[in-house]
Coordinates of C-alpha atoms in Angstrom, one line a residue:
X110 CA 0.0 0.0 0.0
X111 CA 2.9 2.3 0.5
X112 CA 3.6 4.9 3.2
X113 CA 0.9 7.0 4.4
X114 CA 0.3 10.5 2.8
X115 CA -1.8 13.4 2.5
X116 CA -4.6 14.3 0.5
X117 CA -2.9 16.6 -1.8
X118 CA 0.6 14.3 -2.0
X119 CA -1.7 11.7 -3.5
X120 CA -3.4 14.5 -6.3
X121 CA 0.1 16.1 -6.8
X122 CA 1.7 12.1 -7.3
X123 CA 3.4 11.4 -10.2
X124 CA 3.6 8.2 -11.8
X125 CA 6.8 6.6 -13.4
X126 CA 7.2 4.1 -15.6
X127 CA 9.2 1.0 -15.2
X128 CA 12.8 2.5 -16.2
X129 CA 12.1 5.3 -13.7
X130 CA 11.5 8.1 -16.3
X131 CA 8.4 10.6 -15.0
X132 CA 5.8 12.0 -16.7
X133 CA 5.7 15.4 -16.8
X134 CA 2.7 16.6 -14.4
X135 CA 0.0 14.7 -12.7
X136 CA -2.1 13.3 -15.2
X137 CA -6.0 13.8 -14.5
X138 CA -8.0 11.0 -13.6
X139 CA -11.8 10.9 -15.7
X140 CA -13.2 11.9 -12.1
X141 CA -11.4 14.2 -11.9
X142 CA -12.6 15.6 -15.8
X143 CA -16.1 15.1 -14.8
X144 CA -16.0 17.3 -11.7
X145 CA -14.5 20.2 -13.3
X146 CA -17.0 19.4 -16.3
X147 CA -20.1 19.5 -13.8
X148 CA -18.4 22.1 -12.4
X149 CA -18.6 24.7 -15.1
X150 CA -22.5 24.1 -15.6
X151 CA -23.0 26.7 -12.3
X152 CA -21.6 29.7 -14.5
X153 CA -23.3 28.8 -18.0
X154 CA -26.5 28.7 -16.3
X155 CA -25.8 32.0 -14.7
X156 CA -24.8 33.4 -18.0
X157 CA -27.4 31.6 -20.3
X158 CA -30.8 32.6 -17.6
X159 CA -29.3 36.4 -16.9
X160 CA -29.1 37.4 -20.9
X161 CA -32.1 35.1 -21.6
X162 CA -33.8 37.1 -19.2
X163 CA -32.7 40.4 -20.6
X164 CA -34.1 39.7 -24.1
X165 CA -37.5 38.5 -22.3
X166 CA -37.9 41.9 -20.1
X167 CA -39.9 43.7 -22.4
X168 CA -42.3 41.1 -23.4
X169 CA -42.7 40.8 -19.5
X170 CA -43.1 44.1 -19.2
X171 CA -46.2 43.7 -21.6
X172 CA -47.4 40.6 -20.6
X173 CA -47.7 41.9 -16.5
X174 CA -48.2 45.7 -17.0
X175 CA -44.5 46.5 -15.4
X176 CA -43.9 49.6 -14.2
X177 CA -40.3 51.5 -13.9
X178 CA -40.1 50.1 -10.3
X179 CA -41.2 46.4 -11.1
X180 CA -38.4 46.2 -14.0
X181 CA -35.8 46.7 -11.3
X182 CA -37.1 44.8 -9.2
X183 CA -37.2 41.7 -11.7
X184 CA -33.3 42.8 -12.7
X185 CA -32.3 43.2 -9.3
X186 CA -34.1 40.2 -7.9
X187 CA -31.5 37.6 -9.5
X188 CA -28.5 40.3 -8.8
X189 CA -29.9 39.7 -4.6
X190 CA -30.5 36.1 -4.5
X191 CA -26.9 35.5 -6.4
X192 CA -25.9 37.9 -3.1
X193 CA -27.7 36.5 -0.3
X194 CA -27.1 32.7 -2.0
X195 CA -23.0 33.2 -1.8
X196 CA -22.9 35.1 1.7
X197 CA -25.2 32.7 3.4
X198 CA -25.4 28.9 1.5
X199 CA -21.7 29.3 0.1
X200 CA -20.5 28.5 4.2
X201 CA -23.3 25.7 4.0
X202 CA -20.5 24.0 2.1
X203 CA -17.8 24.0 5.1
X204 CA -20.6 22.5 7.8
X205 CA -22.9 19.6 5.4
X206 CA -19.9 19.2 3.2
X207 CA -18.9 19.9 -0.9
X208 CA -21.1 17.1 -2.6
X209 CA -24.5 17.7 -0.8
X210 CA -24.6 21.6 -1.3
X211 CA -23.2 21.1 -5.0
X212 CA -26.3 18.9 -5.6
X213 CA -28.8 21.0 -3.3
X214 CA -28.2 24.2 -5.0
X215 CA -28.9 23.0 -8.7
X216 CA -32.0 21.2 -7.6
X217 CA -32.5 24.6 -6.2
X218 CA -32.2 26.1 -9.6
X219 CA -34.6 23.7 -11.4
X220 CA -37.7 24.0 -8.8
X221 CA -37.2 28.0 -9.4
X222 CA -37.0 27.8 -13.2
X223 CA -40.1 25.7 -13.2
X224 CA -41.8 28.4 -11.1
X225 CA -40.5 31.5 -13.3
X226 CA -42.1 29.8 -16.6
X227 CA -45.4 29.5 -15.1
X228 CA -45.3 32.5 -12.7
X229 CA -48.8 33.4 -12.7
X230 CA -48.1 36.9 -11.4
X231 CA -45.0 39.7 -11.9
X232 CA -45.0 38.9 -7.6
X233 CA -44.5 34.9 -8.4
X234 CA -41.6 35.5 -11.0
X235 CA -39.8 38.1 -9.1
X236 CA -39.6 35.6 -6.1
X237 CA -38.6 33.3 -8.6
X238 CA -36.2 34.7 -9.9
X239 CA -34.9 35.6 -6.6
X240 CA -34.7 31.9 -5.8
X241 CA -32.5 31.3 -9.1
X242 CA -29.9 34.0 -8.0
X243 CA -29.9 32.0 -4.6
X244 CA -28.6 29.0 -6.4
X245 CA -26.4 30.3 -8.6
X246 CA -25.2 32.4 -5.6
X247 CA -24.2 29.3 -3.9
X248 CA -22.1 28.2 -6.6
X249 CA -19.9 30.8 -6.6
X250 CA -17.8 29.0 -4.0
X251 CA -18.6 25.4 -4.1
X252 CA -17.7 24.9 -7.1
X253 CA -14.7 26.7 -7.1
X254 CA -14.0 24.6 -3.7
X255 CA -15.0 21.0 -5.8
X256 CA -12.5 21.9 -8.6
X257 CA -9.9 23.6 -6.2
X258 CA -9.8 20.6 -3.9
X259 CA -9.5 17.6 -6.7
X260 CA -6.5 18.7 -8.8
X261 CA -3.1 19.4 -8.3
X262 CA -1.6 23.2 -8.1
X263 CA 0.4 23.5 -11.1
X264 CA -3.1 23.9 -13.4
X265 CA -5.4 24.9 -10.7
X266 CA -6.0 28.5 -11.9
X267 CA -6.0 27.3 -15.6
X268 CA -9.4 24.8 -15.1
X269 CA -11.0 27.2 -12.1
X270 CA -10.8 30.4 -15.1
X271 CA -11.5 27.6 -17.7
X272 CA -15.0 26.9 -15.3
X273 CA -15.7 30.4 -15.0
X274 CA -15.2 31.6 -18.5
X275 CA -18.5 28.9 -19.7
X276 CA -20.4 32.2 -17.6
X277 CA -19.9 34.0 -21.4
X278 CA -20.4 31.0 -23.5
X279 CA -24.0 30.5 -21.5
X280 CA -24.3 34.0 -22.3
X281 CA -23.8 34.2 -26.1
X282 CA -25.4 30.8 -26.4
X283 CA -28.6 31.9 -24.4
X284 CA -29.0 35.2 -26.3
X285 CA -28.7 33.3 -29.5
X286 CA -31.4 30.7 -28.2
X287 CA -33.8 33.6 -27.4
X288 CA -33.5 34.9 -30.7
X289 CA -34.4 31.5 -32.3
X290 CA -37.2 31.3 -29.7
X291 CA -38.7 34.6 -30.7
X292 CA -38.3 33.8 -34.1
X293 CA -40.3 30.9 -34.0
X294 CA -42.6 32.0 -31.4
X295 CA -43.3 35.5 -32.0
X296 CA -46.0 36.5 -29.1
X297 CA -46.0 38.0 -25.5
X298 CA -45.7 33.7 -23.8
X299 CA -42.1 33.7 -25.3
X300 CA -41.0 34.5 -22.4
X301 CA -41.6 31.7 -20.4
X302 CA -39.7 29.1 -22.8
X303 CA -36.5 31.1 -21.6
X304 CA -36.9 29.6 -18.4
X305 CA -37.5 26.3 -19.9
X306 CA -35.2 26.0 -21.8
X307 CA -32.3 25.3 -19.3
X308 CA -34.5 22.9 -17.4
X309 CA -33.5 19.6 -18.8
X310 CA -30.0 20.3 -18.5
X311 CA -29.7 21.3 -15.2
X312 CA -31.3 17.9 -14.3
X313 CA -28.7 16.8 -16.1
X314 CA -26.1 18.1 -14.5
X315 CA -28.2 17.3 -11.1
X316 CA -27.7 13.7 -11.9
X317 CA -24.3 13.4 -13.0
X318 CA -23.5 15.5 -9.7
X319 CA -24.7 12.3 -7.7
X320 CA -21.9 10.3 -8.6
X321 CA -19.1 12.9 -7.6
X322 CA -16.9 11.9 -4.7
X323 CA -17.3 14.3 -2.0
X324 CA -14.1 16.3 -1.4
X325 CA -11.1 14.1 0.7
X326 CA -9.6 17.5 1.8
X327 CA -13.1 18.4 3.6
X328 CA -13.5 14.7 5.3
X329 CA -9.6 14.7 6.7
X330 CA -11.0 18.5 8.5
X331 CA -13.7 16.4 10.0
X332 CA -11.7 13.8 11.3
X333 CA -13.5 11.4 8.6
X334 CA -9.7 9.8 7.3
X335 CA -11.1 6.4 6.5
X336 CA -14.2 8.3 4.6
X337 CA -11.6 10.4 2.9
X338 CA -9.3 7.6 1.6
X339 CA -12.5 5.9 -0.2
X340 CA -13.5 9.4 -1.7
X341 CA -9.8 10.0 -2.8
X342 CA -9.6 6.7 -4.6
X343 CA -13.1 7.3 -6.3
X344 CA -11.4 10.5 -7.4
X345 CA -7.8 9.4 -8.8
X346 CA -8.8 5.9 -9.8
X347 CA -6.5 4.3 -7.7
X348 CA -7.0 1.7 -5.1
X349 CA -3.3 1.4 -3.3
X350 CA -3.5 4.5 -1.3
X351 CA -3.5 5.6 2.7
X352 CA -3.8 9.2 4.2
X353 CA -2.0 10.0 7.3
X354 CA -4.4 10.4 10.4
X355 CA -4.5 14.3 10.9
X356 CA -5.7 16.2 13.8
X357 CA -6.6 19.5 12.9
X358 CA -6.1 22.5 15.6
X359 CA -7.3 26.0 15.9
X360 CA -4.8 28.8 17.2
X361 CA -5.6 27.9 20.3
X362 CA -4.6 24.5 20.4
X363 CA -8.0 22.8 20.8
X364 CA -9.5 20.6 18.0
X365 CA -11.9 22.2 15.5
X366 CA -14.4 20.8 13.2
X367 CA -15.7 24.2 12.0
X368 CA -15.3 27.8 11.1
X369 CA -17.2 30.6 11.6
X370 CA -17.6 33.9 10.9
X371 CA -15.7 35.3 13.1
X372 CA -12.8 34.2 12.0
X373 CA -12.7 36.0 8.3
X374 CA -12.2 39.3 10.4
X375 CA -9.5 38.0 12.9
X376 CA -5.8 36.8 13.1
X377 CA -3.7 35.7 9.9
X378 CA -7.2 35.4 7.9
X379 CA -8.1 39.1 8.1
X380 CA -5.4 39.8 5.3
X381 CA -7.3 37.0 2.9
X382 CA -10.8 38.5 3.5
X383 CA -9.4 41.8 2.7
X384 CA -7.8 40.7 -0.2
X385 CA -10.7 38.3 -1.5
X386 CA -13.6 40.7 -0.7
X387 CA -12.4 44.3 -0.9
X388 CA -10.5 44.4 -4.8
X389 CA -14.1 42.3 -6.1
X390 CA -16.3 44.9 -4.8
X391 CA -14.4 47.5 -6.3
X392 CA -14.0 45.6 -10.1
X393 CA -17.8 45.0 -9.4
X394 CA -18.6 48.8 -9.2
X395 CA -16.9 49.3 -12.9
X396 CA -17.8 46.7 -14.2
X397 CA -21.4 46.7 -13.8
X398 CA -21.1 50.1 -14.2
X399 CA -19.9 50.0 -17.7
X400 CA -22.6 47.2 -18.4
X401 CA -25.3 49.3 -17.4
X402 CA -23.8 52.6 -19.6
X403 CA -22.5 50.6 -22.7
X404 CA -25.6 50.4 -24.9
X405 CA -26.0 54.2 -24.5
X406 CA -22.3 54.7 -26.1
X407 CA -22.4 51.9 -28.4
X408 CA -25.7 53.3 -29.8
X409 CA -24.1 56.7 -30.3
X410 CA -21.2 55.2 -32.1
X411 CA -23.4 53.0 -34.3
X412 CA -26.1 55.9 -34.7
X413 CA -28.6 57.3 -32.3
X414 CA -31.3 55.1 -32.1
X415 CA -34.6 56.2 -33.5
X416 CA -37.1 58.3 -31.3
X417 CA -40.1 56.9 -33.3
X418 CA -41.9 54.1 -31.3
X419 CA -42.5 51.8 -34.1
X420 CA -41.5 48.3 -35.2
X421 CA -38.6 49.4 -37.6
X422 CA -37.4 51.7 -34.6
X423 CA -37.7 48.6 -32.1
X424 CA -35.4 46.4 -34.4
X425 CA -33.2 48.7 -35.0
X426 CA -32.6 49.3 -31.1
X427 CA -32.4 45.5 -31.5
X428 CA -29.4 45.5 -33.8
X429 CA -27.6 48.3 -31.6
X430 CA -27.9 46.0 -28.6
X431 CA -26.4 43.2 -30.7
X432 CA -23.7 44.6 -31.4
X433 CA -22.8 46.0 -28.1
X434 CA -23.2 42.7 -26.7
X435 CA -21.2 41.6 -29.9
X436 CA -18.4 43.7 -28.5
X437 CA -18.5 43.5 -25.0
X438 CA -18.1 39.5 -25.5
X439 CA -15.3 40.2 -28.1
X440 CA -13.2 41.9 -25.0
X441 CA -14.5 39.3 -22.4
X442 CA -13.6 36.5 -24.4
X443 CA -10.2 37.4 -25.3
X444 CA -9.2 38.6 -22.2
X445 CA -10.3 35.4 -20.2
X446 CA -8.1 33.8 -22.5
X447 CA -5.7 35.3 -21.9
X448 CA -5.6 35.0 -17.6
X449 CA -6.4 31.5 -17.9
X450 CA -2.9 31.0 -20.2
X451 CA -1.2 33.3 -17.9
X452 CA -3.3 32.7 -14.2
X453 CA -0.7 29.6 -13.6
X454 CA 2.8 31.2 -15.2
X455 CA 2.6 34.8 -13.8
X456 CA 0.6 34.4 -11.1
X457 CA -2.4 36.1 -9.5
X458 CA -1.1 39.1 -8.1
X459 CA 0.7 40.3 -11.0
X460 CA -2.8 39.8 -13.4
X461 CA -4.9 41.7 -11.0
X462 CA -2.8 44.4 -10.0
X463 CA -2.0 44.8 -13.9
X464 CA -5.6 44.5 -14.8
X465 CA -6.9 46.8 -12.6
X466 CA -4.2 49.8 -14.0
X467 CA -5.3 48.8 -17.9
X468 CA -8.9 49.0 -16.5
X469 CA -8.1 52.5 -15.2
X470 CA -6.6 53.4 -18.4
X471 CA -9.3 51.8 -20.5
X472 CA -11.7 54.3 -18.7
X473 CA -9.3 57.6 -18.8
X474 CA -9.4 57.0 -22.7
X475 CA -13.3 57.2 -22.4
X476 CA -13.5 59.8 -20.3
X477 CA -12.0 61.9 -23.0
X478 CA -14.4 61.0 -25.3
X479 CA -17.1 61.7 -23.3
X480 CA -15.8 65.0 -21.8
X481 CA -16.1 66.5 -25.8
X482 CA -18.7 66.3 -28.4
X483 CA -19.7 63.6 -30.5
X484 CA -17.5 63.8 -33.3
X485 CA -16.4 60.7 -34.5
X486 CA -12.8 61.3 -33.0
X487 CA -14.2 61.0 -29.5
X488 CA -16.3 58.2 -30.3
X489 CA -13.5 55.9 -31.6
X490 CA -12.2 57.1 -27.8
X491 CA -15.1 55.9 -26.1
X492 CA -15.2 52.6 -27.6
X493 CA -11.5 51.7 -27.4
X494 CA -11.5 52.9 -23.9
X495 CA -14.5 50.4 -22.7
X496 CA -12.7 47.6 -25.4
X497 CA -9.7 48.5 -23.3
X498 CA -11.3 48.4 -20.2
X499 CA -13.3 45.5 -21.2
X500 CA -10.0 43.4 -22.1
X501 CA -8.1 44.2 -18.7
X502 CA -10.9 43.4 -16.6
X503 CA -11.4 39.9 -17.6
X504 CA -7.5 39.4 -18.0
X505 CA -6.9 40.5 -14.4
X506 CA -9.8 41.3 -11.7
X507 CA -12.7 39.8 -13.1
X508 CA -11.2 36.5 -13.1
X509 CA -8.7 36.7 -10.5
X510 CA -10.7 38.4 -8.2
X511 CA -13.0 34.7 -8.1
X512 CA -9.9 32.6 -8.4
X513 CA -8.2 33.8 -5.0
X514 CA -11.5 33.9 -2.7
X515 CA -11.0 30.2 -3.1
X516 CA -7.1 29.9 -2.6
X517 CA -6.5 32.5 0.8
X518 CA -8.9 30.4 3.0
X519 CA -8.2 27.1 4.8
X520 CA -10.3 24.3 4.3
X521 CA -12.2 24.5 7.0
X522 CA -13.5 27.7 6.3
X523 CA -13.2 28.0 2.5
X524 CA -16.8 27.9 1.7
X525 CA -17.6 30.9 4.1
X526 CA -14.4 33.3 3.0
X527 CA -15.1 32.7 -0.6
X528 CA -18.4 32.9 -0.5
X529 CA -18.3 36.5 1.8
X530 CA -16.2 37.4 -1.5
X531 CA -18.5 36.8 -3.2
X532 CA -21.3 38.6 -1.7
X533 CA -18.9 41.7 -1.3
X534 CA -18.6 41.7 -4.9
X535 CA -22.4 41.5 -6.2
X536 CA -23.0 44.1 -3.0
X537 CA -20.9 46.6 -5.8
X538 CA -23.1 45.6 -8.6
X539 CA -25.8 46.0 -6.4
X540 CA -24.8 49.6 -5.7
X541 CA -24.1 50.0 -9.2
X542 CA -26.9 49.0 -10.6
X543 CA -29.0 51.7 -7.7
X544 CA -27.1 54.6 -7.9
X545 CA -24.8 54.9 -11.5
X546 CA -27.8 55.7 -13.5
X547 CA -28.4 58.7 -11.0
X548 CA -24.6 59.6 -10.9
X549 CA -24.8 59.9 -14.8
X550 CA -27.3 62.3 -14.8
X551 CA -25.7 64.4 -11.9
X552 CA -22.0 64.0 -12.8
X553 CA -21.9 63.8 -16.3
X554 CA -19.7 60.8 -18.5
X555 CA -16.8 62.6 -17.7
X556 CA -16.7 62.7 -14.0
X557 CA -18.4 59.0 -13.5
X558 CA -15.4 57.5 -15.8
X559 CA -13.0 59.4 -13.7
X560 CA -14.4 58.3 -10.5
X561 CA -14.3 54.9 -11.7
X562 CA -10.5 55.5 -12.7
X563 CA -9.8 56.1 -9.2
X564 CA -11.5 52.9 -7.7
X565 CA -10.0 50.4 -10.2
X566 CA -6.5 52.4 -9.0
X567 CA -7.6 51.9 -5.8
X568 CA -7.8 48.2 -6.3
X569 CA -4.5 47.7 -7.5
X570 CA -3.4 49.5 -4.7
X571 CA -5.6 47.1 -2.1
X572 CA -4.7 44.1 -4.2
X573 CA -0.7 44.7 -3.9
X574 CA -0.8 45.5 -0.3
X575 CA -3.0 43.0 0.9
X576 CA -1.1 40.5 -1.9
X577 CA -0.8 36.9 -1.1
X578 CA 0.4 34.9 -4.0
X579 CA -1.5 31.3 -4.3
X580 CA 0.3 30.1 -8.1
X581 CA 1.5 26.7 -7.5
X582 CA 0.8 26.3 -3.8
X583 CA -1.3 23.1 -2.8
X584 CA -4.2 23.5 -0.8
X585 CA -3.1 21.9 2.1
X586 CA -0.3 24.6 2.4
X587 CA -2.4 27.5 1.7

């Protein structure tokens, strides 16, 4: 059987061949394929339901009589329960363990997207809705936790960024889906198949989640070693393997089985909440920000849209929003890439503290377009500035910002720390989403972008003196 090891010796374990000659890394096991697999189904549902649901708003609207007051609430509702689901069910995760949340919160998902199609009422679907953003605000951290905890350091960031980037390929696939929908089924009940729609495979991915081990790493915390070693082999394939019997201690010397709150804000782990939580809510505040004001500037550099409220005007507001969201997944895309290539080789401090300086520089270059008039100079300012912007946020803080909330905590208390992350960030978008409309209109383009200059400075600043670089450590040491 070998000598006795730990979790992560046995994921990080190298095999050699007869004549002693290594392969290069860990190889993965197809358990080990499968969880990141099922693991990247939390973020394309969140990407496919939230863009579905943006081309469906105005045929609810319609359908329920909405006012100005009821369409934020129905935007916002998914935005809270995605807020109030990682803060709250995310720590769920340290206490009933990965595998049963990771299964709850999906089944979660499907009960809530059966409701939303047949929501009798605008109350019903905003409920709804908020359910769905409860779910999909619980996977924010257990599934970075499931993939974290099964694979070995050298390729962690690569397959966590790989999980989250399947956030825009829901997106473009569920906006292309609605369009085909609507096409086919021109009336005001259209609607209602976009919540449909993802129902099969999210029982789907319900059932395949079943046969997941649950997380060794999580078992050794609880003192379940025997447990752990039956999960770990499920997981690498292997049946000649023993874990060392480990006795986890808190700082005060006495056994623990269990975090809690409290101990985010206190001791060594105060300078991973800071760094986890504080940086996201400030790359939340842009980039929602910039969501929220990039039709308006992509429909002044493609032409204003018509005033007339008329069909042709209606699908020509159509094509505007298509391209914007054309462009915005252009810059998403590429730079996601590009921190997934780079998240394991450079590292996560150097991506985020660069991203966050290109994303104040992306911003400076609108501001000066939007300080002058609308001459085609400033425009080509504008949109190379949110391009820019749009680039550097995915290639540093948007996706490094989720990769570390799961790397700075200890196992014990991983679910919690990432998922307060979490929450911190959507709390930004939350704010955003309230107040950056109002700020337009009192500030002025010019003064908002600036503003937002300085926070994404400010997060470079946070991000390089609160750093803790997690490339290539295991998650036993971290």
């Amino acid at each position: 059987m070998g000598h006795p090891k730990s979790v992560q010796a046995f994921i990080e374990e190298i095999p050699s061949w007869d004549d002693g000659d290594h392969l290069a890394g860990p190889p993965l096991s197809s358990m080990q394929w499968l969880v990141w697999a099922l693991a990247t189904a939390g973020k394309f549902f969140e990407g496919m339901i939230v863009f579905m649901q943006g081309v469906g708003l105005p045929l609810i609207s319609e359908q329920f009589s909405l006012t100005d007051i009821d369409k934020g609430l129905i935007t916002a509702a998914t935005l809270a329960g995605i807020l109030f689901g990682a803060l709250f069910l995310g720590g769920l995760a340290d206490r009933l363990g990965r595998k049963p949340v990771f299964i709850g919160e999906m089944v979660l998902l499907l009960v809530a997207l059966l409701v939303a199609a047949l929501a009798p009422s605008k109350q019903v679907l905003i409920g709804s809705l908020f359910v769905t953003g409860l779910a999909l605000g619980a996977d924010y951290p257990t599934a970075h936790l499931v993939i974290s905890e099964s694979i070995p350091a050298a390729i962690r960031g690569r397959l966590v960024l790989g999980a989250f980037s399947f956030q825009a390929v829901g997106a473009v696939l569920g906006t292309a889906i609605a369009a085909v929908i609507l096409g086919a089924k021109p009336d005001l009940d259209a609607w209602r198949l976009f919540y449909l729609v993802p129902v099969i495979p999210v029982a789907a991915v319900i059932w395949g989640r079943f046969f997941l081990p649950e997380s060794s790493h999580w078992l050794v915390t609880r003192g379940l070693t025997t447990k752990a070693e039956k999960q770990l082999r499920k997981l690498l394939n292997r049946q000649n393997l023993q874990l060392q019997s480990v006795q986890v201690e808190s700082e005060s010397g006495r056994p623990t089985r269990k975090g809690s709150w409290d101990q985010l804000f206190i001791g060594k782990y105060l300078r991973g909440t800071i760094l986890s939580s504080l940086p996201w809510f400030l790359q939340d505040l842009s980039t929602y920000g910039i969501g929220i004001f990039t039709p308006v500037i992509i429909a002044m550099a493609f032409g204003k849209a018509s005033q007339d409220h008329t069909m042709a005007s209606m699908i020509h507001a159509d094509l505007i929003a298509a391209r914007g969201t054309a462009l915005i997944d252009v810059g998403f895309l590429v730079g996601i890439a590009v921190a997934i290539t780079l998240a394991d080789r450079w590292g996560r401090i150097p991506l985020q503290v660069i991203g966050f300086i290109g994303c104040a520089l992306g911003l400076f270059l609108a501001a000066l377009g939007g300080g002058g008039d609308q001459s085609t100079d400033h425009l080509v300012l504008i949109v190379a500035g949110f391009l820019v912007f749009q680039f550097m946020t995915n290639f540093g803080p948007n996706a490094t910002t989720y990769l570390l909330a799961g790397e700075v905590f200890p196992t014990r208390i991983r679910g919690l720390g990432a998922g307060f992350a979490a929450a911190s960030g959507k709390m930004g978008a939350v704010l955003t989403a309230f107040f950056f409309p109002t700020l337009l209109k009192a500030w002025g383009t010019e003064r908002l972008l600036m503003a937002l200059v300085i926070t994404s400075l400010l997060g470079a600043v946070v991000t390089w003196f609160y750093r803790i670089e997690t490339k290539g450590l295991d998650m036993e040491t971290l």
